[in-house]
Amino acid sequence: MRIDSGLKYRYTTFMTAEELRQKYIEFFRGREHAFIPSASLVPENDPTVLFTTAGMHPLVPFLMGEDHPAGTRLVDYQRCLRTSDIDLVGDDHHLTFFEMLGNWSLGDYFKTEAIEWSWEFLTDKKWLGLDPERMSVSVFGGDEDAARDEESAGIWESVGVPKERIYFYGKKDNWWGPAGQTGPCGPDTEMFYDTGKGCSLGRGDECEPNCGCGRFVEIWNDVFMEYNKTAEGKFLPLDQRNVDTGMGIERTLQVINGLDSVYQTELFEPLITIINNLSQIKDTMAERVVADHVKAAVFIIADGIQPSNVERGYIVRRLIRRAYRYSLQLGITDDIFAPLAEKVIQIYGQTYPHLVEKRDFIFENLKNEKEKFAQTLNQGLRIMQKELSLKERGAFPGKVAFDLYQTYGFPKELIEEELQRHSVTLNDEEWREAEIAHRELSRQGAEKKFAGGLADHSERVIKMHTATHLLHQALREVLGDGVGQKGSNITDERLRFDFTYPKKVMSDELRRIEEIVNEKIAAGIPVEKRILPIEEARKIGAIGLFGEKYGDKVSIYLIGDFSKEICGGPHVSNTKLVGKFKILKEEASSAGVRRIKAVVE
Ligand code: SER
């Protein structure tokens, strides 16, 4: 039952995020999909991306043809993080951290079922019961890489979407993937809900789903993954045709509960209230940025990343610093991080229990980083004041300002505000020169990093992945069965393995470990994959993370009778393909945990 409240339709019954997750899972379970739990925000053994940006990410090996232990039809909710739209955060529907519901066909069903089920779930009263009249869809319009998707358009028509609400767009709008530089991708079809608001960009009747004004909210995307993008930029047909769908939880909640923005949903509203209570100034955009960034930081830290100056650590550092800066803008003087983090854990703790487990770690990192930044701000202000006192007249030197920004992390906006207070202008020309010089330097760095080429890049990663299994077992043989995996991270340059062990590993032990791994490589042992129920995996003595990662069945990689380990893969087919293994370093990682870095050559 709906009540007409002016322009918007509101439901008399309110749906919570957890109800939405459960309904979705129930719907697809009823269509033979197996539920798989959310993977970490930090992709396992994939150095091509910093974070899990979509549900497909953890599933790439299976989209490429590996067997998934849970079968060919999967359903999940996946935590995701995107920083590409960070400047849009604070409008009505862009977020850094978000969740995606997804149903997956790994070489199983294709367009017909995917579209029919999407429509049924969205519009049937038993499920979301959205007004079909308010739904529009878009499909791929075709280009030199792939044909115009008349097939999907036809299926939409057959379920009842009129032609005039089916839009054809190009690659920019209706193509998804690959998640990194290369890999599975394909045309997609997107589903939009018309909020009924006028076009805020003044396009009137010309306003379409891809307008960007916020009238049409994209809530679901069905991707038909049938191509593999190669390092040369070619789109080759995949051996298996997959379906990857992603339904944004926050946006869908907004729409079904008749709200104007994702920030009004129960996943945000309690955070906004805390911020409002501590603010002295009303600034909707700023309060949304604070809520979004603190939530994202909490989730990243919970997945084990601490603020630092590189890669993931740098992203979380920026999020915390940006949140802090916006909190100052709101006139907040009390600590905002602890109460917000507490609330985030409360909102999501049941769905993501690791947040509760990591509570202290989260609080400690937020606090340290905030304090460090407060110090930076003070230091920066002092440097500025010194420079200002030296200057009698004229613009503030752009190079000094850029260094403050780049080296000290002092926000440009604050530099400008401070200068404004002193009625001094910034030498923009000099700033730009310093910026260009800096960019040149970082580009050289990036090119060096990719010098090996992308193709052998992933090959090296796979080799190191197999080497990691050999290392894990060799450690157990030499140091005892108390050794357990604590973490693993592989880039194209090295592997890193963290394991429980109470003391330093002696150099003769390290030599022996290295020797064992190299013996196993030289022996040319075939690497075999098996999918077994978890109890059986235990029975045959497989090691690895037994968690509930894959529900009932798990995939195991066997290296002869030397190593049996639970793992999603991929691996080389024979150990002789690994190359020569060399330990670079052994060090402490944290209390009771040691870390080994090694390479294969
Ligand atoms: N990968 C697609 C997206 O992120 C669908 O899940 O939109």
Short mmCIF file of C-alpha atoms in Angstrom, two decimals, residues 164 179 182 216 238 242 311 374 578 582 587 595:
data_model
loop_
_atom_site.label_atom_id
_atom_site.label_comp_id
_atom_site.label_asym_id
_atom_site.label_seq_id
_atom_site.Cartn_x
_atom_site.Cartn_y
_atom_site.Cartn_z
CA GLU A 164 10.33 4.65 -24.79
CA ALA A 179 37.98 -4.30 -12.53
CA THR A 182 42.71 -6.43 -17.84
CA PHE A 216 16.78 8.98 -12.02
CA LEU A 238 35.56 -15.53 -22.78
CA ASN A 242 28.82 -14.93 -17.03
CA GLU A 311 48.83 2.96 -1.33
CA ALA A 374 46.12 18.15 14.14
CA VAL A 578 57.55 -21.41 -10.16
CA LYS A 582 64.58 -16.79 -2.44
CA GLU A 587 61.16 -9.81 10.66
CA ARG A 595 56.82 -11.89 8.50
#
